[in-house]
CSV table of C-alpha atoms and ligand atoms in Angstrom, one decimal:
chain,number,residue,atom,x,y,z
H,1,MET,CA,113.0,96.2,150.7
H,2,GLY,CA,110.6,97.3,148.0
H,3,ILE,CA,111.8,98.0,144.5
H,4,ALA,CA,114.9,96.0,143.6
H,5,ARG,CA,118.1,98.1,143.5
H,6,HIS,CA,118.8,97.5,139.8
H,7,ILE,CA,115.2,98.5,138.9
H,8,ARG,CA,115.4,101.6,141.0
H,9,LYS,CA,118.2,102.9,138.9
H,10,LEU,CA,116.7,101.8,135.6
H,11,GLU,CA,115.8,104.5,133.1
H,12,GLY,CA,113.2,102.4,131.2
H,13,TYR,CA,112.8,102.0,127.5
H,14,VAL,CA,111.2,105.0,125.8
H,15,PRO,CA,109.2,103.8,122.7
H,16,GLY,CA,108.5,106.2,119.8
H,17,GLU,CA,105.7,108.7,120.3
H,18,GLN,CA,102.2,107.6,119.5
H,19,PRO,CA,100.4,110.9,118.9
H,20,LYS,CA,96.7,110.8,119.7
H,21,SER,CA,95.7,112.7,116.6
H,22,LYS,CA,95.3,110.7,113.4
H,23,ASN,CA,96.0,113.8,111.4
H,24,VAL,CA,99.7,113.4,111.4
H,25,VAL,CA,102.3,112.0,109.1
H,26,LYS,CA,103.6,109.2,111.4
H,27,LEU,CA,107.1,108.0,110.3
H,28,ASN,CA,108.6,107.3,113.7
H,29,THR,CA,108.0,103.7,114.7
H,30,ASN,CA,108.4,101.7,111.5
H,31,GLU,CA,104.8,100.8,111.3
H,32,ASN,CA,103.4,99.8,107.9
H,33,PRO,CA,101.5,102.6,106.2
H,34,TYR,CA,99.1,100.1,104.5
H,35,PRO,CA,96.3,98.3,106.3
H,36,PRO,CA,96.5,94.6,107.3
H,37,SER,CA,95.1,92.0,104.9
H,38,PRO,CA,91.4,92.6,104.4
H,39,LYS,CA,90.9,89.0,105.4
H,40,CYS,CA,91.6,90.1,109.0
H,41,THR,CA,88.4,92.2,109.0
H,42,ALA,CA,86.3,89.1,108.4
H,43,VAL,CA,87.9,87.3,111.3
H,44,LEU,CA,87.3,90.2,113.6
H,45,THR,CA,83.7,90.8,112.6
H,46,SER,CA,82.8,87.2,112.8
H,47,PHE,CA,84.8,86.4,116.0
H,48,ASP,CA,82.6,84.3,118.3
H,49,LEU,CA,82.3,86.1,121.7
H,50,ASP,CA,82.1,82.7,123.4
H,51,ASP,CA,85.7,82.2,122.4
H,52,LEU,CA,86.6,85.2,124.6
H,53,ARG,CA,84.9,83.7,127.6
H,54,ARG,CA,87.4,80.9,127.6
H,55,TYR,CA,91.2,81.1,127.8
H,56,PRO,CA,93.1,80.9,124.5
H,57,ASP,CA,95.1,77.9,123.3
H,58,PRO,CA,98.2,78.2,125.5
H,59,ASN,CA,100.3,76.6,122.8
H,60,PHE,CA,98.9,78.5,119.8
H,61,THR,CA,98.8,75.2,118.1
H,62,THR,CA,97.1,76.2,114.8
H,63,LEU,CA,99.2,79.4,114.4
H,64,ALA,CA,102.5,77.6,115.3
H,65,LYS,CA,101.7,74.9,112.7
H,66,ALA,CA,101.0,77.5,110.0
H,67,ILE,CA,104.2,79.3,110.8
H,68,ALA,CA,106.1,76.0,110.7
H,69,ASP,CA,104.6,75.1,107.3
H,70,LYS,CA,105.4,78.5,105.9
H,71,ASN,CA,109.1,78.2,107.0
H,72,GLY,CA,109.6,74.6,106.1
H,73,THR,CA,109.9,73.3,109.6
H,74,THR,CA,107.9,71.5,112.3
H,75,ALA,CA,105.6,73.2,115.0
H,76,ASP,CA,107.8,72.0,117.8
H,77,ARG,CA,110.5,74.4,116.6
H,78,VAL,CA,108.2,77.4,116.7
H,79,PHE,CA,107.4,79.7,119.6
H,80,VAL,CA,104.9,82.6,119.5
H,81,GLY,CA,105.1,85.7,121.6
H,82,ASN,CA,103.1,88.7,122.6
H,83,GLY,CA,105.0,90.7,120.1
H,84,SER,CA,108.6,89.8,119.4
H,85,ASP,CA,109.5,92.1,122.4
H,86,GLU,CA,108.1,89.4,124.7
H,87,ILE,CA,110.3,86.8,123.1
H,88,LEU,CA,113.4,89.1,123.7
H,89,SER,CA,112.4,89.5,127.3
H,90,LEU,CA,111.9,85.8,127.8
H,91,ALA,CA,115.3,85.1,126.1
H,92,THR,CA,117.1,87.3,128.6
H,93,ARG,CA,115.7,85.2,131.4
H,94,VAL,CA,116.1,81.8,129.7
H,95,PHE,CA,119.5,82.0,128.0
H,96,VAL,CA,121.6,84.1,130.4
H,97,GLU,CA,123.1,83.2,133.8
H,98,ASN,CA,123.6,86.0,136.4
H,99,ASP,CA,127.3,86.3,135.6
H,100,GLU,CA,126.9,86.3,131.9
H,101,SER,CA,126.2,89.2,129.5
H,102,ILE,CA,124.0,90.1,126.5
H,103,GLY,CA,125.6,91.4,123.3
H,104,SER,CA,124.3,93.1,120.3
H,105,LEU,CA,125.5,95.3,117.5
H,106,ASP,CA,125.8,99.0,118.3
H,107,PRO,CA,123.8,101.0,117.4
H,108,SER,CA,121.0,98.6,117.4
H,109,TYR,CA,117.5,98.2,118.9
H,110,THR,CA,117.8,100.1,122.2
H,111,LEU,CA,115.4,97.8,124.0
H,112,TYR,CA,118.2,95.2,124.3
H,113,LYS,CA,120.1,97.3,126.6
H,114,THR,CA,117.1,98.0,128.8
H,115,LEU,CA,116.2,94.3,128.9
H,116,ALA,CA,119.7,93.5,130.1
H,117,ALA,CA,119.3,96.1,132.8
H,118,ILE,CA,116.0,94.6,133.9
H,119,ARG,CA,117.6,91.2,134.0
H,120,ASP,CA,120.5,92.8,136.0
H,121,VAL,CA,123.2,91.6,133.6
H,122,LYS,CA,125.7,93.5,131.5
H,123,TRP,CA,124.9,94.6,128.0
H,124,VAL,CA,127.8,94.9,125.6
H,125,GLY,CA,127.7,96.7,122.2
H,126,VAL,CA,130.1,95.3,119.6
H,127,GLY,CA,129.8,98.0,117.0
H,128,ARG,CA,128.5,97.8,113.5
H,129,ALA,CA,128.5,94.7,111.3
H,130,THR,CA,129.5,95.0,107.7
H,131,GLY,CA,128.4,91.6,106.7
H,132,ASP,CA,131.8,90.3,106.0
H,133,ALA,CA,133.4,87.4,107.8
H,134,ARG,CA,136.3,89.3,109.2
H,135,ARG,CA,134.0,91.7,111.0
H,136,ALA,CA,132.1,88.6,112.3
H,137,SER,CA,135.3,87.2,113.8
H,138,ALA,CA,136.0,90.5,115.5
H,139,ILE,CA,132.5,90.4,117.0
H,140,LEU,CA,133.2,86.9,118.1
H,141,ALA,CA,136.4,87.9,119.9
H,142,GLU,CA,134.5,90.6,121.8
H,143,CYS,CA,131.8,88.1,122.8
H,144,ARG,CA,134.5,85.8,124.3
H,145,LYS,CA,136.1,88.7,126.1
H,146,SER,CA,132.8,89.9,127.6
H,147,ASN,CA,131.4,86.5,128.5
H,148,ILE,CA,128.3,87.0,126.3
H,149,SER,CA,125.9,84.1,126.3
H,150,LEU,CA,123.1,85.7,124.3
H,151,PHE,CA,123.8,87.6,121.2
H,152,LEU,CA,121.0,89.6,119.6
H,153,TRP,CA,121.9,90.2,115.9
H,154,THR,CA,119.4,92.5,114.3
H,155,ASN,CA,119.3,91.9,110.6
H,156,PRO,CA,118.6,94.2,108.8
H,157,ASN,CA,119.8,96.3,111.7
H,158,ALA,CA,117.9,99.1,113.3
H,159,PRO,CA,118.2,102.0,113.2
H,160,THR,CA,120.8,101.8,110.4
H,161,GLY,CA,118.9,99.5,108.0
H,162,GLU,CA,122.2,97.8,107.2
H,163,PHE,CA,122.0,94.1,106.1
H,164,ALA,CA,124.6,91.5,107.0
H,165,GLU,CA,125.1,88.5,104.8
H,166,PRO,CA,123.5,85.3,106.3
H,167,LYS,CA,126.8,83.5,105.7
H,168,ALA,CA,128.6,85.9,108.0
H,169,ILE,CA,126.0,85.4,110.7
H,170,ALA,CA,126.3,81.6,110.2
H,171,ALA,CA,130.1,81.7,110.5
H,172,PHE,CA,129.7,83.7,113.7
H,173,ALA,CA,127.1,81.4,115.1
H,174,ARG,CA,129.1,78.2,114.4
H,175,LYS,CA,131.9,79.5,116.7
H,176,PHE,CA,129.8,81.3,119.2
H,177,LYS,CA,129.3,79.3,122.4
H,178,GLY,CA,125.9,80.9,123.4
H,179,VAL,CA,122.6,81.5,121.8
H,180,VAL,CA,122.2,83.8,118.8
H,181,ILE,CA,118.9,85.4,118.2
H,182,VAL,CA,118.7,86.8,114.7
H,183,ASP,CA,116.1,89.6,115.1
H,184,GLU,CA,114.5,89.7,111.6
H,185,ALA,CA,111.8,92.2,112.4
H,186,TYR,CA,112.5,93.8,109.1
H,187,ALA,CA,113.7,90.8,107.0
H,188,ASP,CA,110.7,90.8,104.7
H,189,PHE,CA,112.0,94.1,103.3
H,190,SER,CA,115.5,92.7,102.5
H,191,ARG,CA,117.0,90.6,99.9
H,192,ASP,CA,117.7,87.5,102.1
H,193,ASN,CA,117.3,86.2,105.6
H,194,CYS,CA,118.6,83.6,108.0
H,195,MET,CA,115.6,81.3,108.4
H,196,SER,CA,117.5,78.3,106.8
H,197,LEU,CA,120.0,78.6,109.6
H,198,ALA,CA,117.2,78.2,112.2
H,199,THR,CA,115.5,75.3,110.5
H,200,ALA,CA,118.7,73.3,109.7
H,201,PRO,CA,118.6,70.0,111.5
H,202,ARG,CA,122.1,70.4,112.9
H,203,ASN,CA,121.5,73.9,114.2
H,204,ARG,CA,122.2,74.0,117.9
H,205,ASN,CA,122.2,77.7,118.8
H,206,VAL,CA,120.4,80.0,116.2
H,207,ILE,CA,117.0,81.3,116.7
H,208,VAL,CA,115.4,83.5,114.0
H,209,MET,CA,112.8,85.9,115.2
H,210,ARG,CA,110.1,87.6,113.2
H,211,THR,CA,107.1,89.9,113.9
H,212,PHE,CA,103.7,90.6,112.5
H,213,SER,CA,104.1,94.3,113.4
H,214,LYS,CA,106.0,95.5,110.3
H,215,SER,CA,105.4,93.7,107.0
H,216,TYR,CA,102.0,92.4,108.1
H,217,SER,CA,100.8,95.8,109.3
H,218,LEU,CA,99.7,94.3,112.7
H,219,ALA,CA,101.7,96.2,115.3
H,220,GLY,CA,98.6,96.8,117.4
H,221,LEU,CA,97.9,93.0,117.5
H,222,ARG,CA,101.1,92.1,119.3
H,223,VAL,CA,102.3,88.9,117.7
H,224,GLY,CA,105.9,87.8,117.1
H,225,TYR,CA,107.4,84.4,116.6
H,226,CYS,CA,110.7,82.6,116.5
H,227,VAL,CA,112.1,79.4,115.1
H,228,GLY,CA,115.0,77.4,116.4
H,229,PRO,CA,116.3,74.2,117.9
H,230,LYS,CA,113.7,72.3,119.9
H,231,ASP,CA,115.5,72.4,123.2
H,232,LEU,CA,115.8,76.2,123.0
H,233,ILE,CA,112.1,76.5,122.0
H,234,ASP,CA,111.1,74.2,124.9
H,235,ALA,CA,113.0,76.5,127.3
H,236,LEU,CA,111.0,79.5,126.1
H,237,TYR,CA,107.8,77.6,126.7
H,238,LYS,CA,108.8,76.9,130.2
H,239,ALA,CA,109.3,80.5,131.1
H,240,LYS,CA,106.3,82.1,129.3
H,241,ALA,CA,103.0,83.3,130.9
H,242,SER,CA,100.4,80.6,130.5
H,243,TYR,CA,98.3,82.5,128.0
H,244,ASN,CA,100.7,84.9,126.4
H,245,VAL,CA,99.0,85.3,123.0
H,246,ASP,CA,95.3,86.1,123.2
H,247,ALA,CA,92.6,84.4,121.2
H,248,VAL,CA,91.9,87.3,118.8
H,249,ALA,CA,95.6,87.8,118.1
H,250,GLN,CA,96.1,84.1,117.3
H,251,ALA,CA,93.1,84.1,114.9
H,252,VAL,CA,94.0,87.4,113.1
H,253,ALA,CA,97.7,86.5,112.7
H,254,LEU,CA,96.7,83.2,111.2
H,255,VAL,CA,94.8,84.7,108.3
H,256,ALA,CA,97.3,87.5,107.8
H,257,LEU,CA,100.1,84.8,107.5
H,258,LYS,CA,98.1,82.9,105.0
H,259,ASP,CA,97.3,85.9,102.7
H,260,ASP,CA,100.6,85.7,100.9
H,261,ALA,CA,99.6,87.6,97.9
H,262,TYR,CA,98.5,90.7,99.9
H,263,HIS,CA,101.7,90.5,102.0
H,264,LYS,CA,103.9,90.4,99.0
H,265,LYS,CA,102.0,93.3,97.4
H,266,THR,CA,102.3,95.5,100.5
H,267,VAL,CA,106.0,94.7,101.0
H,268,ALA,CA,106.7,95.5,97.3
H,269,LYS,CA,105.0,98.9,97.6
H,270,VAL,CA,107.1,99.8,100.6
H,271,ILE,CA,110.3,98.8,98.9
H,272,LYS,CA,109.4,100.8,95.8
H,273,THR,CA,108.7,103.9,97.9
H,274,ARG,CA,112.0,103.4,99.8
H,275,LYS,CA,114.0,103.4,96.6
H,276,ALA,CA,112.3,106.6,95.3
H,277,PHE,CA,112.7,108.3,98.7
H,278,VAL,CA,116.4,107.4,99.0
H,279,LYS,CA,117.0,108.9,95.5
H,280,ALA,CA,115.0,112.1,96.4
H,281,LEU,CA,117.0,112.5,99.6
H,282,ALA,CA,120.4,111.9,97.9
H,283,LYS,CA,119.5,114.5,95.3
H,284,ARG,CA,119.0,117.0,98.2
H,285,GLY,CA,122.5,116.2,99.6
H,286,TRP,CA,121.5,113.8,102.4
H,287,ASP,CA,123.7,110.9,103.4
H,288,VAL,CA,121.7,107.7,103.2
H,289,ILE,CA,123.0,104.4,104.6
H,290,ARG,CA,122.0,101.7,102.3
H,291,SER,CA,118.8,100.3,103.8
H,292,GLU,CA,117.2,96.9,103.3
H,293,SER,CA,114.4,97.7,105.7
H,294,ASN,CA,111.2,99.8,105.9
H,295,PHE,CA,113.1,102.8,107.2
H,296,VAL,CA,116.2,104.8,106.4
H,297,PHE,CA,118.8,106.3,108.6
H,298,VAL,CA,119.9,109.6,107.1
H,299,LYS,CA,122.1,112.5,107.8
H,300,PRO,CA,121.2,116.0,106.7
H,301,PRO,CA,123.5,118.0,104.5
H,302,ALA,CA,126.3,119.8,106.2
H,303,GLY,CA,125.2,122.7,108.3
H,304,ASP,CA,121.9,121.3,109.3
H,305,ALA,CA,121.4,119.4,112.6
H,306,ALA,CA,119.3,116.2,112.7
H,307,LYS,CA,117.8,117.3,116.0
H,308,ASP,CA,116.7,120.6,114.6
H,309,ILE,CA,115.1,119.0,111.6
H,310,PHE,CA,113.3,116.6,114.0
H,311,SER,CA,111.7,119.5,115.9
H,312,TYR,CA,111.0,121.4,112.7
H,313,LEU,CA,109.1,118.4,111.3
H,314,LYS,CA,107.3,117.7,114.5
H,315,ASP,CA,106.0,121.3,114.6
H,316,ARG,CA,104.5,120.4,111.2
H,317,ASN,CA,102.9,117.2,112.5
H,318,ILE,CA,105.5,115.0,110.8
H,319,PHE,CA,106.9,112.5,113.2
H,320,VAL,CA,110.3,110.9,112.5
H,321,ARG,CA,112.7,109.4,115.1
H,322,TYR,CA,115.7,111.0,116.6
H,323,PHE,CA,118.1,109.0,118.8
H,324,PRO,CA,120.5,111.3,120.6
H,325,GLY,CA,124.0,110.0,121.4
H,326,PRO,CA,127.4,109.8,119.8
H,327,LEU,CA,126.6,107.0,117.3
H,328,THR,CA,123.2,108.2,116.2
H,329,GLY,CA,122.7,111.8,117.1
H,330,ASP,CA,123.7,113.2,113.6
H,331,ARG,CA,121.0,111.2,111.8
H,332,LEU,CA,117.2,110.7,111.7
H,333,ARG,CA,115.4,107.4,111.3
H,334,ILE,CA,112.6,107.8,108.9
H,335,THR,CA,110.0,105.1,108.4
H,336,ILE,CA,108.9,104.5,104.8
H,337,GLY,CA,105.3,105.5,104.5
H,338,THR,CA,103.0,105.9,101.4
H,339,ASP,CA,104.3,107.9,98.4
H,340,GLY,CA,102.0,110.7,99.5
H,341,GLN,CA,103.5,110.8,103.0
H,342,MET,CA,107.0,110.8,101.7
H,343,GLU,CA,106.1,113.7,99.4
H,344,THR,CA,104.7,115.7,102.3
H,345,LEU,CA,107.9,115.1,104.2
H,346,LEU,CA,110.1,116.2,101.2
H,347,ASP,CA,107.9,119.3,100.7
H,348,ALA,CA,108.4,120.2,104.3
H,349,LEU,CA,112.2,119.8,104.0
H,350,ASP,CA,112.2,121.8,100.8
H,351,ASP,CA,110.3,124.6,102.5
H,352,ARG,CA,112.7,124.6,105.4
H,353,PHE,CA,115.6,124.8,103.0
H,354,ARG,CA,114.0,127.6,101.1
H,355,GLY,CA,113.3,129.4,104.4
H,356,GLU,CA,117.0,129.1,105.4
H,357,GLU,CA,118.2,130.3,102.0
H,358,LYS,CA,116.0,133.4,102.4
H,359,THR,CA,117.3,134.0,105.9
H,360,ARG,CA,120.8,133.6,104.7
H,361,LYS,CA,120.3,136.1,101.9
H,362,THR,CA,118.6,138.6,104.2
H,363,SER,CA,121.4,138.3,106.7
H,364,LYS,CA,123.9,138.8,104.0
H,365,THR,CA,122.2,142.0,102.9
H,366,LYS,CA,122.2,143.1,106.5
H,367,THR,CA,125.9,142.4,106.8
H,368,ARG,CA,126.6,144.4,103.8
H,369,LYS,CA,124.8,147.3,105.3
H,370,LEU,CA,127.0,147.2,108.5
H,371,PRO,CA,129.7,149.8,108.6
H,372,PRO,CA,133.2,148.3,107.8
H,373,ARG,CA,135.1,147.1,110.8
H,374,LYS,CA,137.9,149.4,112.0
U,1,PMP,N1,113.1,94.0,117.0
U,1,PMP,C1,113.3,95.2,116.4
U,1,PMP,C2,114.6,95.4,115.8
U,1,PMP,C3,112.4,96.2,116.4
U,1,PMP,O1,112.6,97.4,115.8
U,1,PMP,C4,111.1,96.0,117.0
U,1,PMP,C5,110.0,97.0,117.0
U,1,PMP,N2,110.3,98.1,117.7
U,1,PMP,C6,110.9,94.7,117.6
U,1,PMP,C7,111.9,93.8,117.6
U,1,PMP,C8,109.6,94.4,118.4
U,1,PMP,O2,108.6,94.3,117.6
U,1,PMP,P1,107.2,93.7,118.1
U,1,PMP,O3,107.3,93.6,119.6
U,1,PMP,O4,106.2,94.7,117.7
U,1,PMP,O5,107.1,92.3,117.5
């Protein structure tokens, strides 16, 4: 009676901290440092209040059509969610039987594991993907062994930033019996993507999912979408809340989507800053996994612990993300902000290093002063 047993033992997903103060350098939740398209302001200021009196379009018809046009497909192959998180949650209910499991790369977006637990099915991590076909076959073997019916392939992956070649994902999907959702939350920052797999007429099991939260700078709006075979899209419609995307969100997302020039400019700026930041960290001895995303997953030089640097930065109002655990605990995930924000971070790291040098030198002097051991 009361709370279901599997929910009682659930830990719950812990999202990155959203500090109240605006006076912080916030590089912990992969938000875009630049504002959304200025055209969104016009929509918000001229929004007719009478449109809020009524329920929104339950089928987000105009937005779905615009998304379809942009991706070279038809609106009946598009589904829109209250953030892509909602689509993930729906997918766990729609594409998984009680005795099946959900798979993903590992490490990956930690929400997947929580969603599986909420759905009361097993989550199976299959390790990292290198992008080559051999690794994809190994993942496939694991899927068969673990009875995985829904595979969430984050590309580029989070928190690593690694990119897998679309052809490796395609090879995997062809042989995989269940549904593959390619979570492309960060694909706009990478060199390629899997959208053509989702829109292909013969596609039977690939859904490509995108969000307005990252490259469109609209994390607060809560809009994500996916494209896939019509029968799978129809199934998502059946399970959704009647009015899952509110009227304001539909209107604002539509203009943001159409402002291609602004979107391209913002994405290009983030990529440029990422490249400079990666170089700056490498110069300081950090290990940087090649990222095709708007964040980097980095390991401090030997002798320094990621966890300590996380706390050190937080004390200075610089927020980055630390994921404890054997696969991730030696690194920090740092979102790419503006050039200025990255400089502030680098300055703080340099200060810390200088501080440590000083302590080391002082303690050396002290050691020398100690009487020799007998
Ligand atoms: N997928 C991945 C890999 C993410 O990192 C995120 C954001 N944390 C999401 C999906 C969800 O994004 P949203 O719900 O804001 O669309």
